[in-house]
Amino acid sequence: MKTWVYIDHFKGEAVSASWEAIGVGKTLGPVTALVFGSGVETLAAAAFEFGADEVILVEDASLTDFRAEAYASTLTALASTSNPDVILLPTTFRAREMAAMSAIDLNSGVLIDVTALEVDGDRITAIRPIYEGKLQEKTACANKPQFITLRGRAFPRPAREAGRSGTLNRAGAQTGAVTTVEGYSAGESGVSINDAGVIVAGGRGVSNNPSLGLDEKATAEKGFTLIGELASLLGGAIGASRAAVDAGYIPYSHQVGQTGKVVSPDLYIAAGISGSIQHIVGIRTAKLVIAINKDTEAPIFSVARYGVVGDLFTFLPLLTAAFKKKLGK
Ligand SMILES: Cc1cc2nc3c(=O)[nH]c(=O)nc-3n(C[C@H](O)[C@H](O)[C@H](O)COP(=O)(O)OP(=O)(O)OC[C@H]3O[C@@H](n4cnc5c(N)ncnc54)[C@H](O)[C@@H]3O)c2cc1C
């Protein structure tokens, strides 16, 4: 099967689910990785090290910043001359957008946020969670190329083989009519919640500790500092509920849930989060959930393997100290 894998990146920093996609691609046959951007040759080298057999490198100043039109047109142009059977991409906002645009150009379709594949000859059936993770749907794409976006951390990341290389081919960009006049980054400091093996998340509860004698915002800042300390000790990322984001305690890029990000960490620690259905759908594939909440009836306890009924301001420092001791840090 002719398999292409799109390496999604933000300003030259690869989304690690791109490497997972190479691993999935290798189960279908030899993999051609697609690297678009400007000054991104190191990503091509990394793609080889993660298992790509060929890399199509498209470098052009017009591709410095991601623009869906230019990236999708470039993908369409390449695919219409080379006719791949399948194009795998990580499930990110960027990759979803360009896959959708390119699929329309090529009269095909996109299977989104897939967590498993069944392969029969050159026909792929994709399995993906629907109805907020309550059901698994089997779905297939009738036309080719079959565009499939893969959920981050749903598939193993292949081992990196230093110095491995393959065939590097360069191609030209389709720049399109749109240019970037000004850009800004919403920014996500530290480890991204998409890639994190550990996420420590805070909800509205981080703003609730009258004994500190601080106002709501200052209390929340203190709460998220405690969360950040534990996250960084464990090499993890900071997550948040929508209530915490809406209240302005933390940027949207940290939001987990239906209208935030769907995450699959090995460990998810929810502190001061009640566990609304819209939050739970974002953590259904987390392997282990620990909840810290003052309310014994909080719904988060129904999805947590371990529950701590108590104040996060008391418990988080104890947990951090215990991990420090255990890890010898
Ligand atoms: C269309 C739609 C989409 C949505 N999308 C999302 C989404 O993507 N993600 C999301 O999270 N929500 C989403 N929501 C909002 C969701 O319904 C909830 O309102 C939200 O998740 C509540 O956030 P919370 O648990 O932090 O706050 P609350 O529900 O207010 O819970 C706070 C919790 O903190 C506990 N607590 C308080 N003080 C402490 C303390 N000191 N120590 C320990 N525990 C304490 C309380 O007991 C309580 O359980 C969405 C809603 C809608 C309608």
Coordinates of C-alpha atoms and ligand atoms in Angstrom, one line a residue:
M1 CA 0.0 0.0 0.0
K2 CA 1.4 3.4 -0.9
T3 CA 1.5 5.2 2.4
W4 CA 2.2 8.8 3.1
V5 CA 2.6 10.3 6.5
Y6 CA 2.3 14.1 7.1
I7 CA 4.7 15.4 9.7
D8 CA 2.8 18.2 11.5
H9 CA 4.9 20.8 13.3
F10 CA 4.6 24.2 14.8
K11 CA 7.5 26.5 13.8
G12 CA 9.8 23.5 13.2
E13 CA 8.8 21.6 16.4
A14 CA 7.2 18.3 15.4
V15 CA 4.0 17.1 17.0
S16 CA 5.1 13.8 18.5
A17 CA 2.0 12.1 17.2
S18 CA 3.6 12.5 13.7
W19 CA 6.2 9.9 14.7
E20 CA 3.4 7.7 16.0
A21 CA 1.8 8.0 12.5
I22 CA 5.1 6.8 10.9
G23 CA 4.9 3.8 13.2
V24 CA 1.3 3.1 12.0
G25 CA 2.4 3.7 8.4
K26 CA 5.1 1.1 8.7
T27 CA 2.5 -1.6 9.5
L28 CA 1.0 -0.9 6.1
G29 CA 4.3 -0.9 4.1
P30 CA 7.1 1.5 3.2
V31 CA 6.4 5.0 4.4
T32 CA 6.9 8.3 2.6
A33 CA 7.0 11.2 5.1
L34 CA 5.9 14.7 4.0
V35 CA 7.7 17.7 5.5
F36 CA 6.5 21.1 4.6
G37 CA 7.9 24.4 5.8
S38 CA 11.0 26.5 5.7
G39 CA 14.3 25.5 7.3
V40 CA 12.8 22.2 8.3
E41 CA 15.5 19.8 7.0
T42 CA 16.1 18.6 10.6
L43 CA 12.5 17.3 10.6
A44 CA 13.2 15.3 7.4
A45 CA 16.3 13.8 9.2
A46 CA 14.1 13.0 12.2
A47 CA 11.5 11.4 10.0
F48 CA 14.1 8.9 8.6
E49 CA 15.2 8.1 12.2
F50 CA 11.7 7.3 13.2
G51 CA 11.3 4.9 10.3
A52 CA 10.4 6.8 7.1
D53 CA 11.9 5.3 3.9
E54 CA 11.4 8.4 1.8
V55 CA 10.9 12.0 2.6
I56 CA 9.3 14.5 0.3
L57 CA 10.6 17.8 1.5
V58 CA 8.9 21.0 0.4
E59 CA 10.7 24.1 1.6
D60 CA 9.5 27.5 0.6
A61 CA 9.5 30.9 2.4
S62 CA 5.8 31.0 1.9
L63 CA 5.4 27.9 4.1
T64 CA 7.2 29.4 7.0
D65 CA 4.0 29.8 8.9
F66 CA 1.2 27.3 8.7
R67 CA -1.5 28.4 6.2
A68 CA -4.1 25.8 5.5
E69 CA -4.6 27.0 1.9
A70 CA -1.0 26.7 0.9
Y71 CA -0.3 23.5 2.8
A72 CA -3.4 21.8 1.5
S73 CA -2.7 22.9 -2.1
T74 CA 0.8 21.6 -1.9
L75 CA -0.5 18.3 -0.5
T76 CA -3.2 18.1 -3.2
A77 CA -0.6 18.8 -6.0
L78 CA 1.7 16.1 -4.7
A79 CA -1.0 13.5 -4.2
S80 CA -2.7 14.1 -7.5
T81 CA 0.6 13.2 -9.3
S82 CA 1.8 10.3 -7.1
N83 CA -1.6 8.8 -6.1
P84 CA -0.9 7.5 -2.6
D85 CA -3.4 5.0 -1.2
V86 CA -3.5 6.4 2.3
I87 CA -2.3 9.7 3.9
L88 CA -1.9 9.5 7.7
L89 CA -1.8 12.7 9.8
P90 CA -1.8 13.3 13.5
T91 CA -5.1 14.7 14.8
T92 CA -4.2 18.4 15.3
F93 CA -6.3 21.4 14.3
R94 CA -3.8 22.2 11.5
A95 CA -3.6 18.7 10.1
R96 CA -7.4 18.2 10.3
E97 CA -8.0 21.5 8.4
M98 CA -5.5 20.8 5.6
A99 CA -6.6 17.1 5.3
A100 CA -10.2 18.3 4.9
M101 CA -9.3 20.8 2.2
S102 CA -7.1 18.5 0.3
A103 CA -9.7 15.6 0.5
I104 CA -12.3 17.9 -1.1
D105 CA -9.8 18.7 -3.9
L106 CA -9.2 15.0 -4.5
N107 CA -12.8 13.9 -4.2
S108 CA -12.1 11.8 -1.1
G109 CA -12.8 11.9 2.6
V110 CA -11.2 12.1 6.0
L111 CA -11.5 9.7 8.9
I112 CA -10.9 11.8 12.0
D113 CA -9.3 11.0 15.4
V114 CA -8.8 7.4 14.7
T115 CA -7.6 5.1 17.6
A116 CA -7.2 1.8 15.8
L117 CA -7.1 0.4 12.2
E118 CA -8.1 -2.9 10.6
V119 CA -6.4 -3.6 7.3
D120 CA -7.8 -6.0 4.6
G121 CA -5.7 -5.8 1.5
D122 CA -5.6 -2.1 0.5
R123 CA -8.9 -1.4 2.3
I124 CA -8.6 0.2 5.7
T125 CA -11.3 0.3 8.3
A126 CA -10.8 2.9 10.9
I127 CA -12.1 2.7 14.5
R128 CA -12.8 5.9 16.3
P129 CA -14.7 7.0 19.4
I130 CA -18.1 8.7 18.8
Y131 CA -20.9 10.1 21.1
E132 CA -18.3 11.5 23.4
G133 CA -16.4 8.3 23.7
K134 CA -19.4 6.1 24.6
L135 CA -19.4 4.1 21.3
Q136 CA -16.7 3.0 18.9
E137 CA -17.5 3.5 15.2
K138 CA -16.0 1.4 12.3
T139 CA -15.7 3.5 9.3
A140 CA -14.0 3.5 5.9
C141 CA -13.3 5.9 3.1
A142 CA -14.6 4.8 -0.3
N143 CA -12.2 6.8 -2.4
K144 CA -8.5 7.2 -2.5
P145 CA -6.3 8.6 -1.1
Q146 CA -7.8 7.7 2.3
F147 CA -7.0 10.5 4.6
I148 CA -6.8 9.3 8.2
T149 CA -6.0 11.5 11.2
L150 CA -4.7 9.5 14.2
R151 CA -5.3 10.4 17.8
G152 CA -2.1 11.3 19.7
R153 CA -0.8 8.6 22.1
A154 CA -3.4 6.1 20.8
F155 CA -0.5 4.3 18.9
P156 CA 3.0 3.6 20.1
R157 CA 5.8 5.8 19.1
P158 CA 8.5 3.9 17.1
A159 CA 12.0 3.7 18.6
R160 CA 14.3 6.4 17.1
E161 CA 17.3 5.0 15.3
A162 CA 20.0 7.6 15.3
G163 CA 21.7 8.1 11.9
R164 CA 19.1 6.1 10.0
S165 CA 18.4 7.6 6.6
G166 CA 16.5 7.1 3.3
T167 CA 15.6 8.8 0.0
L168 CA 15.2 12.5 0.2
N169 CA 13.2 14.1 -2.6
R170 CA 12.5 17.8 -2.8
A171 CA 9.3 19.2 -4.4
G172 CA 7.9 22.7 -5.0
A173 CA 5.2 24.5 -3.0
Q174 CA 1.8 25.7 -4.1
T175 CA 1.9 29.0 -2.4
G176 CA -1.7 30.2 -2.9
A177 CA -2.9 33.8 -2.8
V178 CA -3.1 34.3 0.9
T179 CA -0.1 35.7 2.8
T180 CA 0.4 36.2 6.5
V181 CA 0.4 39.8 7.4
E182 CA 0.8 39.4 11.2
G183 CA 1.0 36.3 13.4
Y184 CA 0.9 35.7 17.1
S185 CA 1.1 32.6 19.2
A186 CA -1.4 31.8 21.9
G187 CA 1.6 30.0 23.5
E188 CA 1.6 26.9 25.5
S189 CA 4.5 26.9 28.0
G190 CA 6.2 23.7 28.9
V191 CA 5.1 20.3 27.8
S192 CA 2.1 20.2 25.5
I193 CA -1.0 18.4 26.9
N194 CA -1.3 16.6 23.5
D195 CA 2.0 14.8 24.0
A196 CA 2.2 14.5 27.8
G197 CA 2.4 11.2 29.6
V198 CA 1.4 12.9 32.8
I199 CA -1.1 15.8 33.1
V200 CA -1.9 17.6 36.4
A201 CA -5.1 19.6 35.9
G202 CA -6.9 22.2 37.9
G203 CA -10.5 23.3 37.9
R204 CA -12.5 26.0 39.6
G205 CA -11.4 24.5 42.9
V206 CA -8.0 26.1 42.5
S207 CA -9.5 29.5 43.3
N208 CA -11.1 28.3 46.6
N209 CA -9.0 28.6 49.7
P210 CA -10.3 31.3 52.1
S211 CA -7.6 30.6 54.6
L212 CA -5.0 32.1 52.3
G213 CA -6.7 35.5 52.7
L214 CA -6.2 36.2 48.9
D215 CA -8.7 37.2 46.3
E216 CA -10.0 34.7 43.8
K217 CA -7.4 35.3 41.0
A218 CA -4.5 35.3 43.4
T219 CA -5.7 32.1 45.0
A220 CA -6.1 30.5 41.6
E221 CA -2.5 31.6 40.7
K222 CA -1.3 29.9 43.9
G223 CA -3.3 26.8 43.1
F224 CA -1.9 26.6 39.6
T225 CA 1.6 27.1 41.0
L226 CA 1.1 24.0 43.1
I227 CA -0.2 22.1 40.1
G228 CA 2.7 23.3 37.9
E229 CA 5.2 22.2 40.5
L230 CA 3.9 18.7 40.5
A231 CA 3.6 18.6 36.7
S232 CA 7.1 19.7 36.2
L233 CA 8.5 17.2 38.8
L234 CA 6.8 14.4 36.8
G235 CA 7.9 15.8 33.4
G236 CA 4.2 16.4 32.7
A237 CA 1.9 19.2 31.4
I238 CA -0.7 21.4 33.1
G239 CA -4.3 20.8 32.1
A240 CA -7.5 22.7 33.1
S241 CA -11.2 22.6 33.1
R242 CA -13.2 25.1 31.1
A243 CA -14.3 26.8 34.2
A244 CA -10.7 27.6 35.1
V245 CA -10.0 28.8 31.5
D246 CA -13.2 30.9 31.3
A247 CA -12.3 32.5 34.6
G248 CA -9.0 33.5 33.1
Y249 CA -6.8 31.5 35.5
I250 CA -5.0 29.8 32.6
P251 CA -5.0 30.0 28.8
Y252 CA -7.3 28.0 26.6
S253 CA -4.5 25.9 25.2
H254 CA -4.6 23.9 28.5
Q255 CA -8.3 23.2 28.4
V256 CA -9.3 19.5 28.4
G257 CA -12.7 18.3 27.3
Q258 CA -15.3 18.5 24.7
T259 CA -14.4 22.0 23.6
G260 CA -10.8 21.7 24.6
K261 CA -8.4 18.8 23.9
V262 CA -8.9 15.1 24.1
V263 CA -5.9 13.7 25.9
S264 CA -4.6 10.2 26.5
P265 CA -1.9 10.4 29.2
D266 CA -0.7 7.5 31.4
L267 CA -1.6 9.5 34.5
Y268 CA -4.2 12.3 34.8
I269 CA -4.4 14.1 38.2
A270 CA -7.6 16.2 38.5
A271 CA -7.5 18.7 41.3
G272 CA -10.6 20.8 42.1
I273 CA -12.5 19.5 39.0
S274 CA -16.0 18.3 39.5
G275 CA -16.1 16.0 36.5
S276 CA -18.8 17.3 34.2
I277 CA -19.5 15.1 31.2
Q278 CA -17.9 17.7 29.0
H279 CA -14.6 17.3 30.9
I280 CA -14.8 13.6 31.2
V281 CA -15.0 13.1 27.4
G282 CA -11.5 14.6 27.2
I283 CA -10.0 12.0 29.5
R284 CA -11.8 8.8 28.7
T285 CA -8.6 7.3 27.2
A286 CA -6.3 8.4 30.1
K287 CA -4.9 5.2 31.6
L288 CA -5.0 6.2 35.3
V289 CA -7.1 9.0 36.8
I290 CA -6.5 10.4 40.3
A291 CA -9.0 12.9 41.6
I292 CA -8.6 15.4 44.5
N293 CA -11.8 17.0 45.5
K294 CA -13.4 18.3 48.7
D295 CA -16.8 16.9 47.7
T296 CA -17.3 13.2 48.2
E297 CA -20.2 13.2 45.7
A298 CA -18.1 14.9 42.9
P299 CA -18.7 12.9 39.6
I300 CA -15.0 12.9 38.9
F301 CA -14.7 10.1 41.5
S302 CA -16.7 7.8 39.3
V303 CA -13.9 7.8 36.6
A304 CA -11.0 8.0 39.0
R305 CA -9.1 4.9 40.0
Y306 CA -7.9 6.7 43.2
G307 CA -9.8 9.5 44.9
V308 CA -8.7 11.8 47.6
V309 CA -11.4 13.6 49.4
G310 CA -9.7 16.8 50.7
D311 CA -8.4 20.2 49.9
L312 CA -6.0 20.4 47.0
F313 CA -4.1 23.2 48.7
T314 CA -3.2 20.6 51.5
F315 CA -2.9 17.5 49.4
L316 CA -0.9 18.7 46.3
P317 CA 2.2 19.8 48.4
L318 CA 2.1 16.5 50.2
L319 CA 1.9 14.6 46.9
T320 CA 4.8 16.6 45.4
A321 CA 6.9 16.1 48.5
A322 CA 6.2 12.3 48.4
F323 CA 7.1 12.1 44.7
K324 CA 10.3 14.2 45.3
K325 CA 11.4 11.7 48.0
K326 CA 10.5 8.7 45.9
L327 CA 12.3 10.1 42.8
G328 CA 15.3 11.2 44.9
K329 CA 14.9 14.8 43.6
Ligands
LIG1 C1 -21.1 22.9 25.2 C2 -20.2 22.9 26.4 C3 -18.9 22.5 26.2 C4 -18.1 22.4 27.4 N1 -16.8 22.0 27.2 C5 -16.0 21.8 28.3 C6 -14.7 21.4 28.1 O1 -14.1 21.2 27.1 N2 -14.0 21.1 29.3 C7 -14.5 21.3 30.5 O2 -13.8 21.1 31.5 N3 -15.7 21.8 30.7 C8 -16.5 22.1 29.6 N4 -17.8 22.6 29.7 C9 -18.2 23.1 31.1 C10 -18.6 22.0 32.0 O3 -20.0 21.8 31.8 C11 -18.4 22.4 33.5 O4 -19.0 23.6 33.7 C12 -16.9 22.6 33.8 O5 -16.2 21.4 33.4 C13 -16.8 22.7 35.3 O6 -15.4 23.0 35.6 P1 -14.9 22.6 37.1 O7 -15.1 21.2 37.4 O8 -13.5 23.2 37.2 O9 -15.8 23.5 38.0 P2 -16.9 23.1 39.0 O10 -18.0 22.3 38.4 O11 -17.4 24.4 39.7 O12 -16.2 22.2 40.1 C14 -15.2 22.7 41.0 C15 -14.9 21.5 41.9 O13 -13.8 21.9 42.8 C16 -14.1 21.3 44.1 N5 -13.3 22.1 45.0 C17 -13.6 23.4 45.4 N6 -12.6 23.8 46.2 C18 -11.7 22.8 46.3 C19 -10.5 22.7 47.0 N7 -9.9 23.7 47.7 N8 -9.8 21.5 47.0 C20 -10.4 20.4 46.3 N9 -11.5 20.5 45.6 C21 -12.2 21.7 45.6 C22 -15.6 21.4 44.2 O14 -16.0 20.4 45.2 C23 -16.0 21.1 42.8 O15 -16.3 19.7 42.6 C24 -18.6 22.7 28.6 C25 -20.0 23.1 28.8 C26 -20.7 23.1 27.7 C27 -22.2 23.5 27.8

